[in-house]
Structures are given as C-alpha cells and as structure tokens.
Coordinates of C-alpha atoms in Angstrom, one line a residue:
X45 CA 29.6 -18.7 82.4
X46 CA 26.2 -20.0 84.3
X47 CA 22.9 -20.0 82.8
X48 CA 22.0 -17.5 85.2
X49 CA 24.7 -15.5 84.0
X50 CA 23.6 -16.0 80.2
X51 CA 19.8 -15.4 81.1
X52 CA 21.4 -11.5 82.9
X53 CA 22.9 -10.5 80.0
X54 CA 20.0 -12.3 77.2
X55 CA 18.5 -9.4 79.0
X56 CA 21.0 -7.1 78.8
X57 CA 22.2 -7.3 75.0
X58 CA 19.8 -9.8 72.9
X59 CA 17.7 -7.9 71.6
X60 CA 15.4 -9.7 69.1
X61 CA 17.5 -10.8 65.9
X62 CA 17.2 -7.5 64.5
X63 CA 20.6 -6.5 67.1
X64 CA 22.8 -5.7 64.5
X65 CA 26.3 -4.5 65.5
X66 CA 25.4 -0.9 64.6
X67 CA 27.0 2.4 65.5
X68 CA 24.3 4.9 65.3
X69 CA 24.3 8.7 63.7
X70 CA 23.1 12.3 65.0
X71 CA 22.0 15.5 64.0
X72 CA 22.8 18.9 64.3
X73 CA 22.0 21.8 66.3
X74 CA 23.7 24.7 64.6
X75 CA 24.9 23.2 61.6
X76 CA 21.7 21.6 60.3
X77 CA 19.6 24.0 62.3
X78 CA 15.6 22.2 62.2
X79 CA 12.6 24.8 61.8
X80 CA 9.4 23.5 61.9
X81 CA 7.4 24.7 58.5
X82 CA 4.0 22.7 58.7
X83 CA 5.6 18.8 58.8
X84 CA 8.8 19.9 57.5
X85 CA 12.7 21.4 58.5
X86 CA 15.0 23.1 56.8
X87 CA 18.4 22.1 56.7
X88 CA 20.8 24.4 56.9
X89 CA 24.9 24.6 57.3
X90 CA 26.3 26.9 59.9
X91 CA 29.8 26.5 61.1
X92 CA 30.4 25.2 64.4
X93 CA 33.9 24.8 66.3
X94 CA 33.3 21.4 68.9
X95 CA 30.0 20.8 68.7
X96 CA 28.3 19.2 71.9
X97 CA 27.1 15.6 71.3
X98 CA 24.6 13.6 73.7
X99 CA 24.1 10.4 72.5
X100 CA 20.5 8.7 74.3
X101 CA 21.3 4.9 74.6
X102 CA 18.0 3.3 74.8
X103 CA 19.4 -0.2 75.1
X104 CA 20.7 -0.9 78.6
X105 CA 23.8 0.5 80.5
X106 CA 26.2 -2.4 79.2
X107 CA 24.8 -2.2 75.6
X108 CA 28.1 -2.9 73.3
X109 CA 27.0 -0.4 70.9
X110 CA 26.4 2.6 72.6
X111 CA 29.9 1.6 74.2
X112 CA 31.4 1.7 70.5
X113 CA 29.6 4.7 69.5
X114 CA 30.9 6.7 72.2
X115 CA 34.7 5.5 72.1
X116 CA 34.3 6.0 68.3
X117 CA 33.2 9.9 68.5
X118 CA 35.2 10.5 71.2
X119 CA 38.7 8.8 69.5
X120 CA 37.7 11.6 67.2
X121 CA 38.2 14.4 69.1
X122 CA 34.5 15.7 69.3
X123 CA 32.2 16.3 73.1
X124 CA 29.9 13.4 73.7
X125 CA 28.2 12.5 76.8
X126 CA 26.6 9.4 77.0
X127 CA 22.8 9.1 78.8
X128 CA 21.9 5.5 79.3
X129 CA 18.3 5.5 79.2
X130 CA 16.1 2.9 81.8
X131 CA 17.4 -0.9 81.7
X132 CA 16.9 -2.8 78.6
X133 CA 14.6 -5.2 80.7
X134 CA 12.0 -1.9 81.5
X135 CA 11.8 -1.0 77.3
X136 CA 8.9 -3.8 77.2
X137 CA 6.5 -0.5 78.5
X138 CA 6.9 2.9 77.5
X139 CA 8.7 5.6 79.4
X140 CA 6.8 7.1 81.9
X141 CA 6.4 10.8 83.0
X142 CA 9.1 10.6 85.9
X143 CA 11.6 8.8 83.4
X144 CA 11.1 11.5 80.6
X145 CA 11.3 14.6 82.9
X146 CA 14.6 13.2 84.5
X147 CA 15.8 12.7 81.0
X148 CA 14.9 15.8 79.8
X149 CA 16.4 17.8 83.1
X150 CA 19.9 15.9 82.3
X151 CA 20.0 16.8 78.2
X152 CA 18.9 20.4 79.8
X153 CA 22.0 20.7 81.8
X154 CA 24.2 19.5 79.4
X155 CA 23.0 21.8 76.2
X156 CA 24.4 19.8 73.7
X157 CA 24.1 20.9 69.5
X158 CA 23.4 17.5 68.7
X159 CA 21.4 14.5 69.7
X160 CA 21.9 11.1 68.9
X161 CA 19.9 7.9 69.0
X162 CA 20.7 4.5 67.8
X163 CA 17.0 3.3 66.8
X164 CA 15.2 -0.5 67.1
X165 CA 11.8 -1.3 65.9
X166 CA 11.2 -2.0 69.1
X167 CA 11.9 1.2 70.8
X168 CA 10.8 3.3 67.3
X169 CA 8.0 5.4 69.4
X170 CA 10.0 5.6 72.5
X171 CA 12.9 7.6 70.0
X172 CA 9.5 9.7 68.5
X173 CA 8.5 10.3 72.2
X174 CA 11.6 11.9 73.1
X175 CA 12.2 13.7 69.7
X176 CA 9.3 14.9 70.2
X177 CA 9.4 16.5 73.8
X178 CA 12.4 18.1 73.0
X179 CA 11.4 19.6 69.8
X180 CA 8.1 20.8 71.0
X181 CA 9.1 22.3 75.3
X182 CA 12.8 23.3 73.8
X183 CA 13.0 23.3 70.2
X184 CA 16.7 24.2 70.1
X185 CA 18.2 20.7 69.5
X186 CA 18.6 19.0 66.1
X187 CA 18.3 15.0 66.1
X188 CA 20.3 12.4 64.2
X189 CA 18.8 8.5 64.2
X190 CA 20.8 5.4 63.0
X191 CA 20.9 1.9 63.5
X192 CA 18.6 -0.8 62.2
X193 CA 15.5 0.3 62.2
X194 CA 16.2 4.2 59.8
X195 CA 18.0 1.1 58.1
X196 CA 14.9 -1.0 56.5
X197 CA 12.3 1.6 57.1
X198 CA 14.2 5.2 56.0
X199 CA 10.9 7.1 55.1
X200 CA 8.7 6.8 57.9
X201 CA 11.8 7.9 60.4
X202 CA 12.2 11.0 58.3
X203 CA 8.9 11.9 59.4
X204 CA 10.4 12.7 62.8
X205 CA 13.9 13.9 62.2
X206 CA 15.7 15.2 58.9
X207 CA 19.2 13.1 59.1
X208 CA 19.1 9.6 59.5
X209 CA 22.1 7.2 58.7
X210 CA 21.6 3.8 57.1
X211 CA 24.2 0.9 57.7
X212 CA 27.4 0.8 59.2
X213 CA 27.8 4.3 60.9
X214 CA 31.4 5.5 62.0
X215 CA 32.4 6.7 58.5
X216 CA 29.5 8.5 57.7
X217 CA 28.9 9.9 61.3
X218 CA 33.0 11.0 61.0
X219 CA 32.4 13.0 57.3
X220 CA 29.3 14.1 59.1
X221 CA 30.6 15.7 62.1
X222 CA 33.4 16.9 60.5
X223 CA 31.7 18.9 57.7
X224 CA 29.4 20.5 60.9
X225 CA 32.7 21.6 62.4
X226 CA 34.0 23.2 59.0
X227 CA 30.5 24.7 58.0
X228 CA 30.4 22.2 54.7
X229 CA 27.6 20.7 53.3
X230 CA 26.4 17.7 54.5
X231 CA 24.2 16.3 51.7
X232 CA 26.2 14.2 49.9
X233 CA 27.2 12.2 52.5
X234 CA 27.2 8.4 51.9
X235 CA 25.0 6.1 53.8
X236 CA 23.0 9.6 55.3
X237 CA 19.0 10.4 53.9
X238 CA 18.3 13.9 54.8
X239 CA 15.1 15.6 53.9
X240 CA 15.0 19.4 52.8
X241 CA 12.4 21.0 51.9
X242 CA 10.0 18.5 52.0
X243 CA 12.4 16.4 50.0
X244 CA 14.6 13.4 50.9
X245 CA 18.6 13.0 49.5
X246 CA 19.1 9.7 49.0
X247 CA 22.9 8.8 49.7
X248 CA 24.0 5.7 48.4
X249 CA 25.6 2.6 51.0
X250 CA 29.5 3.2 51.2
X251 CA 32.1 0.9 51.6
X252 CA 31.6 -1.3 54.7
X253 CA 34.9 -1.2 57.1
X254 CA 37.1 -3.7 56.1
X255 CA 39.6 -3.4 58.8
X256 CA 37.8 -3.7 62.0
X257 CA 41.2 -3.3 64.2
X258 CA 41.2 0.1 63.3
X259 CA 38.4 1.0 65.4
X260 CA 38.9 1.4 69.0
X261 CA 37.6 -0.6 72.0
X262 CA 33.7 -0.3 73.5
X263 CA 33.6 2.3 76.3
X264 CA 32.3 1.0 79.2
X265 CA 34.0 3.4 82.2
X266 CA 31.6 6.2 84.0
X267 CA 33.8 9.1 82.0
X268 CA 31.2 11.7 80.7
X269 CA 28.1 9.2 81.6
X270 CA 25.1 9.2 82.9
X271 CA 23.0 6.9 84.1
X272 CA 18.7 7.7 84.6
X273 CA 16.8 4.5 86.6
X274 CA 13.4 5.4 86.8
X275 CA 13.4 9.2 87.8
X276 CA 16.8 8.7 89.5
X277 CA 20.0 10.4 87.9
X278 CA 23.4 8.7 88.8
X279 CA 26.7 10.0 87.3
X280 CA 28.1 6.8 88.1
X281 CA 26.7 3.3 87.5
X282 CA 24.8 1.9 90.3
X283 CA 24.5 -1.5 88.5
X284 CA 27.5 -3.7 89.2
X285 CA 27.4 -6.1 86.9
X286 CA 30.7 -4.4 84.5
X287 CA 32.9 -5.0 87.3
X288 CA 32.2 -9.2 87.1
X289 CA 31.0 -9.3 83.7
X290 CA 32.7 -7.9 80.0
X291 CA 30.6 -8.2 77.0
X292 CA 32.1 -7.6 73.8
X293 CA 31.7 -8.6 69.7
X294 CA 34.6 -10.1 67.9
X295 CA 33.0 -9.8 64.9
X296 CA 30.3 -7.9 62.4
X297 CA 27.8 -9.6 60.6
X298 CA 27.0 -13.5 60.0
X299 CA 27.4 -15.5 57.2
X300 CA 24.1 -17.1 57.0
X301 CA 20.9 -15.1 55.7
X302 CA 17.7 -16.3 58.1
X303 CA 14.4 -15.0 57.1
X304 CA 13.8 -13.3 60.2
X305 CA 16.9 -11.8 60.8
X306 CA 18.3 -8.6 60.1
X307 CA 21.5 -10.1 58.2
X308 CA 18.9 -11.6 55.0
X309 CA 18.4 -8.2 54.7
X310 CA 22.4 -7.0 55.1
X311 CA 23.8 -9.9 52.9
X312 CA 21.2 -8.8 49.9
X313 CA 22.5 -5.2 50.1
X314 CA 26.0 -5.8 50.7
X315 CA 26.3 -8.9 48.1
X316 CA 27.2 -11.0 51.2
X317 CA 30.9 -9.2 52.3
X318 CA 29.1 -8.3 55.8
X319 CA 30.5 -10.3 57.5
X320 CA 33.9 -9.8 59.1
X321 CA 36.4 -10.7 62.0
X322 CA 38.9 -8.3 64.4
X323 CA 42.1 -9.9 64.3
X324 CA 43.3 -12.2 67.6
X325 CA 45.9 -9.7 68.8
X326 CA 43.1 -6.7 69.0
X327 CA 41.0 -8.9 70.5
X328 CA 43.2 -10.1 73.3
X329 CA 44.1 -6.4 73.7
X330 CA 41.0 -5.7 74.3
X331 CA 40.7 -8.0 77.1
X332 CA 43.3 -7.3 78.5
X333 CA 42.5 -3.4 78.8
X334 CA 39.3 -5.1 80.4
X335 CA 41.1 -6.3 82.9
X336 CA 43.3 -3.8 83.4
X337 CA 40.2 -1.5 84.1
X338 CA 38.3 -4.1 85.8
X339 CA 40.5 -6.3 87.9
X340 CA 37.5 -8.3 89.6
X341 CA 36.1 -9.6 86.1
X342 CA 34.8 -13.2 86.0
X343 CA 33.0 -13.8 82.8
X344 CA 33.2 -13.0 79.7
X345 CA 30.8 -12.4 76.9
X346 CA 31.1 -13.1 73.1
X347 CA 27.7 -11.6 71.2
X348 CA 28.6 -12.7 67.6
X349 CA 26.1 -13.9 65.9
X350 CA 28.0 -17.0 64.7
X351 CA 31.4 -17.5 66.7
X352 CA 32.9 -20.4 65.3
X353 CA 32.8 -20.4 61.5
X354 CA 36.6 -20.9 60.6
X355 CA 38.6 -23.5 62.6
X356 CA 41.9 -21.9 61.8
X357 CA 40.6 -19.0 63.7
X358 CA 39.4 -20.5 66.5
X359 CA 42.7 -21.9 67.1
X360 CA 44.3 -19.2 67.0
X361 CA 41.9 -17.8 69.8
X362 CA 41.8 -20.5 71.8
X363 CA 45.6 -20.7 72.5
X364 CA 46.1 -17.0 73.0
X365 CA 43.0 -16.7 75.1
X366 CA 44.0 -19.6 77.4
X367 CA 47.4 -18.3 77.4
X368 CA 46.2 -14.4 78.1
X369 CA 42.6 -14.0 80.1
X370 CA 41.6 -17.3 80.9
X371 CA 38.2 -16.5 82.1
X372 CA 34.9 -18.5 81.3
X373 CA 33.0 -17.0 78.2
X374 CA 29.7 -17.3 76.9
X375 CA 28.8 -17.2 73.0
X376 CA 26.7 -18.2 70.7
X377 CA 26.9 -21.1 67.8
X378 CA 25.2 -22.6 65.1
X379 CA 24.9 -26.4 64.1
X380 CA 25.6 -26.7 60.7
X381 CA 29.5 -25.4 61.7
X382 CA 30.0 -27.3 64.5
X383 CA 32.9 -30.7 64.8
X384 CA 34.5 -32.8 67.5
X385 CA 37.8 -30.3 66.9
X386 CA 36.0 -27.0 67.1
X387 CA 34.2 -27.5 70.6
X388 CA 37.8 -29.2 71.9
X389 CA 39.2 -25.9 70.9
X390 CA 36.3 -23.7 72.9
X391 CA 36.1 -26.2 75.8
X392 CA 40.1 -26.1 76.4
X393 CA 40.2 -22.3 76.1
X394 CA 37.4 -22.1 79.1
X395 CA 34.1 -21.9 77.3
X396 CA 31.1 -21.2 80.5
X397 CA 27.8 -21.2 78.0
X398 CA 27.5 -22.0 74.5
X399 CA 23.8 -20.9 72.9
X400 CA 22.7 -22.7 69.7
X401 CA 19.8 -21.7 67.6
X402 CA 17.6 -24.5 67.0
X403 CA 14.7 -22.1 66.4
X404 CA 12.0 -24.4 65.1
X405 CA 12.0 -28.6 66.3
X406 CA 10.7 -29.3 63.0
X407 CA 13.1 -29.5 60.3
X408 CA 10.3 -28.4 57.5
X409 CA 9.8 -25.4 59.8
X410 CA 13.2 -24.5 59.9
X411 CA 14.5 -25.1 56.1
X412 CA 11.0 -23.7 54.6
X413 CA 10.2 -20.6 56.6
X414 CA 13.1 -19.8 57.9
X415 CA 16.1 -20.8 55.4
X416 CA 17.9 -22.3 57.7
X417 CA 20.2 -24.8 57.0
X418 CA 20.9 -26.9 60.1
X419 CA 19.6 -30.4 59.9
X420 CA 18.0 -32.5 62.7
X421 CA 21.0 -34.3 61.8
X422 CA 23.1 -31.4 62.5
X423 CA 21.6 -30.7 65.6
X424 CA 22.1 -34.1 67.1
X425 CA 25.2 -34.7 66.2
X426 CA 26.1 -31.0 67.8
X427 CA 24.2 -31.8 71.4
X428 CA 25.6 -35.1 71.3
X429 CA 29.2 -33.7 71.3
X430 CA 28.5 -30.4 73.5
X431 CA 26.7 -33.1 76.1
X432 CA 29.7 -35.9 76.2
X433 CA 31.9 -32.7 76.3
X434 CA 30.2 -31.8 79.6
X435 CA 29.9 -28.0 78.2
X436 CA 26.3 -26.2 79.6
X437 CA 24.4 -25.1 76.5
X438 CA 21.4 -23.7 76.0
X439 CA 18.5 -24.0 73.1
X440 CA 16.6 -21.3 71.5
X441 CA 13.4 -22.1 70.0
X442 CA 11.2 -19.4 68.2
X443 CA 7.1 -20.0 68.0
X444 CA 5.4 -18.7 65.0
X445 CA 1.7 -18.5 63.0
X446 CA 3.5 -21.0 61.1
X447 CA 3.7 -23.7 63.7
X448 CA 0.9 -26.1 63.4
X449 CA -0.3 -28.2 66.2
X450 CA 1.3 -31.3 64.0
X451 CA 4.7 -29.0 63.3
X452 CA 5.0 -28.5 67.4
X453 CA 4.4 -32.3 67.9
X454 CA 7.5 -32.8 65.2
X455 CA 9.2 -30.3 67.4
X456 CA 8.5 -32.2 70.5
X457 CA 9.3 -35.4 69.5
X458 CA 12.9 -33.8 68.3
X459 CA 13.5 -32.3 71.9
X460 CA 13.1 -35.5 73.3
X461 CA 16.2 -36.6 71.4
X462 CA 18.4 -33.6 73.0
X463 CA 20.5 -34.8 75.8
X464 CA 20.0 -33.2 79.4
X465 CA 20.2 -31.0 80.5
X466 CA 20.0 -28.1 78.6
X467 CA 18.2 -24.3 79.3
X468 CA 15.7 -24.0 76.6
X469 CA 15.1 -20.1 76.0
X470 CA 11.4 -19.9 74.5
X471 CA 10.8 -17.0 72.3
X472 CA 8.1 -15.9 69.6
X473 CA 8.7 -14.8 66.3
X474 CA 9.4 -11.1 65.8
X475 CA 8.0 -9.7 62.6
X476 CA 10.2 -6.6 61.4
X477 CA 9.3 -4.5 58.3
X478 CA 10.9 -5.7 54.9
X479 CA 11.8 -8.6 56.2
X480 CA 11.4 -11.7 54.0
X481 CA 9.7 -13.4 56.6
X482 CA 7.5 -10.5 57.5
X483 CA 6.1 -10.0 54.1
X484 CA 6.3 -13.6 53.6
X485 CA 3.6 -14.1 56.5
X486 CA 1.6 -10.9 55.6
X487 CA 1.1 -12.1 52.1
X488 CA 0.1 -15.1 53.8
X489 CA -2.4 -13.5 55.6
X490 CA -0.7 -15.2 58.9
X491 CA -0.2 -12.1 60.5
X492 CA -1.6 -8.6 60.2
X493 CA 0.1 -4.9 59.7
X494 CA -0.3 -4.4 63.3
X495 CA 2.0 -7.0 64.2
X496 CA 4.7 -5.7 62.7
X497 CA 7.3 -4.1 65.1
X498 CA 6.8 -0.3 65.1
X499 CA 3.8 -0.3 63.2
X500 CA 1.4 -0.1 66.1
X501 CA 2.2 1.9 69.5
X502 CA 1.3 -1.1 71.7
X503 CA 3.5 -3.7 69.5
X504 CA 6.0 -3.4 72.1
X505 CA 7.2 -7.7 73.6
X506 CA 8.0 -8.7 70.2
X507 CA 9.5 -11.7 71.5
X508 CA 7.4 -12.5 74.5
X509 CA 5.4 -15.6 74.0
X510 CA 1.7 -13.8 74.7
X511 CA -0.8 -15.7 76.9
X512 CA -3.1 -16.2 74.6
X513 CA -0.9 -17.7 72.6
X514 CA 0.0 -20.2 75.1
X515 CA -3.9 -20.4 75.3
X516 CA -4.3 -21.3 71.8
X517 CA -1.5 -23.7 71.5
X518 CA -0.8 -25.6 74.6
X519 CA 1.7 -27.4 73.5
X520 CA 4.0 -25.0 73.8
X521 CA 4.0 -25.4 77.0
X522 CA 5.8 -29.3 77.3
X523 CA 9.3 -27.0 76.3
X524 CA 9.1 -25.0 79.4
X525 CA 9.4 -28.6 81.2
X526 CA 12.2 -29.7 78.8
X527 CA 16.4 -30.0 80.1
X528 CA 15.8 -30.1 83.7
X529 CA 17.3 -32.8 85.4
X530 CA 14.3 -32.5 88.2
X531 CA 11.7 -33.3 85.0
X532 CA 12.2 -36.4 84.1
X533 CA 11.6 -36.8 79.9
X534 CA 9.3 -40.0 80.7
X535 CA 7.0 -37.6 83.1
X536 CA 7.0 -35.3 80.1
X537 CA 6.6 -38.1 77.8
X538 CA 3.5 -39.8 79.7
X539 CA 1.8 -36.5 80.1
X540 CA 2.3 -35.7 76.1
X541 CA 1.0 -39.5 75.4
X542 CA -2.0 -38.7 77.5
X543 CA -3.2 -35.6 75.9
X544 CA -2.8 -33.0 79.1
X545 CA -2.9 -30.1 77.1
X546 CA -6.5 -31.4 75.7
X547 CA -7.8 -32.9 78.9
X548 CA -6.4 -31.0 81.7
X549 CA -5.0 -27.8 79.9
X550 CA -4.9 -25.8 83.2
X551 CA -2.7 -28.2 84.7
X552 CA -0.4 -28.1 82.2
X553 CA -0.3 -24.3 82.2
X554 CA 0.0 -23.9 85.6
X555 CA 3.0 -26.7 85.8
X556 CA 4.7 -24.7 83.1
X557 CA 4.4 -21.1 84.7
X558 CA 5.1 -22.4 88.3
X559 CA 8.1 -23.9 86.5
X560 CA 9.4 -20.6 84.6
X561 CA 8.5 -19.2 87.7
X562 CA 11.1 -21.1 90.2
X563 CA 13.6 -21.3 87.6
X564 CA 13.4 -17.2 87.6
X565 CA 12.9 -17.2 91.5
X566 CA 16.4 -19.5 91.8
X567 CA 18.1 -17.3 88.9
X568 CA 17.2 -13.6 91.5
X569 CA 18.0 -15.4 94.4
X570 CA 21.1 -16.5 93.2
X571 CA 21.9 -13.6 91.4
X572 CA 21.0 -11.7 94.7
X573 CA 23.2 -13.4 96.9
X574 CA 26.5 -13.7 94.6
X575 CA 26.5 -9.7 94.4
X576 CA 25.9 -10.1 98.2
X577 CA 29.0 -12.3 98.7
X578 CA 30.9 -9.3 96.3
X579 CA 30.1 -6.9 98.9
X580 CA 27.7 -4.7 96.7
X581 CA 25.3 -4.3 99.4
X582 CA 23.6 -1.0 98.2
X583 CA 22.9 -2.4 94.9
X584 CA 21.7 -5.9 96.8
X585 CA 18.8 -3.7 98.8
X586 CA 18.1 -1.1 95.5
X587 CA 17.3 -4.3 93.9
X588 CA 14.3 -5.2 96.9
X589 CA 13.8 -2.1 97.9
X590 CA 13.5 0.0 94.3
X591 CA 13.0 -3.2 92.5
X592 CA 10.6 -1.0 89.5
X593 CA 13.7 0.5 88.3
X594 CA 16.2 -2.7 88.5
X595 CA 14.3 -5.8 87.6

C-alpha cells in the first residue's frame, strides 16, 4: 500500500490512541422507557418482540467497528440500521444545523426503540448534541452509549443517558437485548452502569471473549445503511474507497501498556489478558469473503495495534496469505519486536506500508513519560532493516508540554540517523481522562483541565499540532522537512546548525507548511486521478464540486 493510501485511511480509522477495538451498546425504547424527572429517568422493563435498533456511527463510513457492531447485532437476529454520520475527517468541528436535521429526518423515518452510539472523547458533545435533540423535539427514544470513552469516564456519561456499557460490548449488548425482548430485568447485567432513580448500578467487567473466531466478519455492504454527507442522505455509499480498499483487525488489544494510550488503562483492569489473536483460517476467510464481495480490491489494511508480536504467527500468515489474497497490506509495528526473519516474512507475503511508533526522538522522553520500551537502539536497528528491505514505512512522532527545546534537539539529532526516505506523520499529544499520562501532566501542572479531551466543548483536534504551538517551538518544524528524497538531510542539517528557527523563524515556517502543503496537494491529486482512472467519475467531481462534505 502507498503512503497516500496509508495517509486516506490514517484519516479514516486512526483515531487518536484511544481507538480501541470496541463494539458499542444501546438503550431502550420500550423496555427501559426514559422519563425526564428533573435530571433524572426511570428505568423501567416492558416487554418487547424485535425491537428496532439504529446504531449512529460517528466515526467514518469504513469505521471497523461500527462494521462489527452491526454484523454482531444482526448475527443475532435483532433490526439494526446502520446511519454513518459525516466523514471522520469533518468530526474536527461540530455538526452543523443541515447535518443534524438530515440526521434527525432519517432516525424519524426509521422509528427505531433503540439508539446506539459507540462514544470517543473526541466526539463526547457531538453524542450529548444528538441525545439531546432527540430527547428534547421527540422524546420517544431511549439511548445506549459504549465504547471508550463511558469506559474511563462512566459518571459524567450517565448524565446524558441511563445505560452505558463499559469494555468489550457483544456479550453484554446480547444479555441486554435479549432480556428487552423477554421483558427481564436488565440490571444485573455485567459490564452495563445504569442509573435509576437518581442512582447508578454498578455491574462488574465480565469475562473478555476468549475466542475471537466466534464472532462474525465486519459489515461493510450498503444492506440496511445509510449514509448522511453534509445534509445529503444516500442509501448507498457514494464514497468508493470499499471497493479498492478492505480494512480489518486481526487482533484485540496490545501487549504493551503506553501512558497515553488506552491499553495502560485496559491491561490494569484486565490483569493484562487483553490482548488476543483470530486464528489464520478466520482471517483468511475473511478475506476472502472480501473479495468475493469486492472483486476490484487492491489493498489491504491491518489496524492492530501491534501486528507482529509472535513469529510463529506471522508465519503462519504469511504463507497462507501469499498463498490465498496476495494483495499489498498496510499495518502497523513496534520496534522492540522487530528481526531480520519477521520483516522477511511480511515483505514475502506483500507487505505495501509498515507504520512504527517512534513517538518521541528522545529516548528519555520515550522510556520516562511514556513507558515505552523501544530503544534508539531498537529503532535503528528496525529502520536499518525495513530500509535495506526496500519496504516504504512511515514514522509517528507525538509533541508534548514535555518536550523541551533540548529534548526536540535530542529528537532531531535521532532523525537524522533514520534512513530515507520515510513519511513522518506529526501528531500532538492527546490527553484523555484517567489516563496515567493525563494526570501525570495535570499534577505536573503541564497542562490544564481544559485540555483534556471532553472536558471543554472546543477541545475538539486533539492531535492536531496547534499553530501556536508551532509558534512556541519552532523546531518542530525541521520534521515536516525530514524523509523526502527532494530535502536533502545536509540542507536540513545546515539550516538546524545555523539557528533558522531563531534567526529567520518565518522562513522556516513557511518552508514547512508550503511543504505539508504540496505533499497534501500531490496526495488529492493523486488520489483524484487514480479514482478517475477506476471510472468513478461522480465521486471524482462530488469531491471538487461538494468538496465541504468529502475532504
């Protein structure tokens, strides 16, 4: 898979680290029926044959797990219609007016009992926004959030709906769903907070899935769909990108326990047995079924967390997937875990794009704040293999209030070492609540409560380096130049050595937007004109001509 292609679907799927692999949970209509009573709803059970299920994806029309939450209800036997909510790309702003009233005109029409949102610290006050325009111009529907953020901050979401499910979500949503449809009570359900009367049940975590095989395949197709682009309503997709493209997760959790990701906070509650693997006959089945369903597939993409941890594995995969799909793939990797025999494997079974988290270029950074345990070592001896492998990679970095002027020099100096080229993918540091790094940096006094995701309306671009932060630290701006071939290192070098971002600061910065700037100019136009070579003409001109709701 290209860059490009990898940048498309960075969009698409990675989500800040917080992206956990979650199905999310819903609420009732008749069988929990919500009354308001000042700031509070009864919960009550009422017998209901089928009820109807709409489950509001807020996370882009390829998201992998509204895909699984809908082939998991459905395998069940219940109603749910699936509304894909705006692009992921859009969710950096809040929904406006047009985009609300077409969503609210669709869940109209379809008069489901239930609605069901799978909620983000990021998107936290988009879910209250829509909660709340239902409840308040309809008042008939009863709401059900899971996902990661009802996860770490369980309270504060039961301030806006009465059932919330923590953790992994198919068994609970199952017991849930199934005690609606017989009129049973619903409040001793495991891994489900539910507040009555002003009071909140507490269910303990169950028993995480240990068999993934025995959940079924992500559903992607148009079947009981809908799509909403601005105020536009399409009952099939009008975005391509499935037919070329299949994402997918081979995997749940990660072994490793960074401070600013959501798995620190999974491996503490579930003593570290998080993390699991499907077996290599489901997974080829699945892809297989892909592309059975989508015959003009090109890529594929792998969004585990860590894909390579056991060697025995990979080979396994490797052989069956040469022998069975064959198609260039994207994942992700992590330093520490990679060897000469590992990357043979992944390169030999058509590996596209391989993604390594180096996070911080200085090793204190890195170990200290962040609990990593890659090494500059590590990472050297990984880019030196990947680069003499010929294999296109890219680097994350993450900026924090943690990196010093003398910790980004460090950093610098380490990038120099990296072989070209590379794509370096420049982020900021998300701060999620209860994470060990967020309260790490608020005890700190680094950063303040309105930096924390969810906490504050307009904390919306967690990850988006903010100008003024480029403002305040200019050397951030020598990685925007870093892993093109066009840039040499000595130009990048001799500019560092001569102190541009002290003496000519607005040269720098405008040398390092004008060159994010190109690099996203080639990605569209490239982009553009491959769909344009597919044939998919109407989508080419909706993306100039209604470029708002696409881009």
């Amino acid at each position: 898979m290209s860059q490009e292609a990898v940048l498309s679907v960075k969009e698409q799927n990675a989500s800040d680290r917080e992206t956990v692999f979650e199905i999310v949970r819903t609420e009732t209509s008749s069988p929990i029926t919500l009354e308001r009573e000042s700031e509070n709803f009864n919960v009550q059970k009422q017998k209901m044959d089928i009820p109807k299920i709409v489950y509001i994806n807020l996370h882009g029309e390829v998201s992998i797990r509204a895909a699984h939450m809908h082939a998991f209800v459905s395998k069940q036997g219940f109603n749910i219609h699936t509304i894909h909510f705006r692009r992921f790309i859009l969710y950096s702003r809040p929904p406006n007016e047009k985009e609300l009233g077409a969503l609210k005109k669709v869940v109209l029409d379809l008069n489901p009992d239930i609605i069901m949102m799978s909620v983000l610290s990021s998107d936290f006050w988009d879910a209250v926004t829509i909660t709340n325009m239902f409840r308040k111009e309809v008042g008939r529907y009863n709401f059900i959030w899971g996902g990661v953020h009802p996860t770490i901050d369980p309270e504060r979401c039961l301030e806006h709906v009465n059932v919330i499910c923590r953790g992994e979500g198919e068994l609970a949503l199952l017991d849930y769903l199934n005690a609606i449809k017989k009129g049973k009570e619903i409040f001793d359900i495991k891994n489900l907070w539910i507040k009555k009367d002003g009071e909140i049940i507490k269910n303990d975590f169950r028993p995480l899935i240990d068999d993934l095989d025995s959940l079924p395949f992500p559903d992607f197709s148009d079947e009981n769909k809908t799509f909403i682009l601005g105020n536009r309503i399409f009952h099939k997709s009008p975005l391509p990108y499935r037919k070329y493209e299949y994402h997918t997760t081979l995997s749940r959790g990660c072994p490793f326990s960074c401070t600013y990701c959501i798995h620190n906070y999974y491996n503490k509650e579930f003593q570290h047995q998080y993390y699991r693997r499907r077996s290599i006959p489901n997974v080829i089945k699945e892809l297989r079924k892909a592309l059975e369903d989508y015959p003009k597939l090109e890529d594929m993409s792998f969004w585990d967390d860590v894909f390579l941890t056991d060697e025995k594995w990979l080979e396994e995969f490797s052989v069956a997937y040469k022998k069975e799909i064959n198609l260039p793939y994207f994942s992700y990797g992590h330093a520490a875990l990679i060897n000469e025999r590992k990357m043979q494997l992944m390169k030999d079974s058509n590996l596209g794009f391989f993604d390594i988290g180096v996070q911080s270029g200085s090793e204190k950074i890195r170990k200290e704040m962040f609990k990593r345990v890659d090494s500059d070592k590590h990472l050297l001896k990984a880019a030196e293999i990947i680069h003499r492998m010929k294999i296109e990679v890219g680097y994350d970095f993450i900026f924090s209030e943690y990196e010093t002027e003398e910790e980004l020099t460090k950093g610098l100096e380490f990038i120099f070492k990296l072989p070209k080229p590379f794509k370096p993918q420049i982020n900021k540091l998300a701060y999620y609540l209860n994470y060990e790094i967020t309260n790490r940096a608020l005890k700190d006094g680094k950063i303040s409560i309105k930096d924390v995701a969810s906490l504050d309306h307009e904390t919306r671009d967690l990850q988006v380096v903010q100008d003024s932060e480029l403002k305040k630290f200019l050397i951030i701006h020598y990685y925007n130049l870093f892993g093109k071939r066009w840039v040499p290192n000595a130009l990048i070098r001799y500019m560092f050595k001569k102190k541009f971002h002290e003496k000519h600061p607005v040269l720098l910065y405008n040398l390092s937007q004008y060159t994010t700037k190109f690099e996203t100019l080639r990605y569209n136009l490239k982009s553009s004109w491959k769909m344009f070579r597919r044939g998919e003409l109407g989508y080419v001109y909706d993306r100039i001509v209604n470029k708002g709701d696409y881009f």
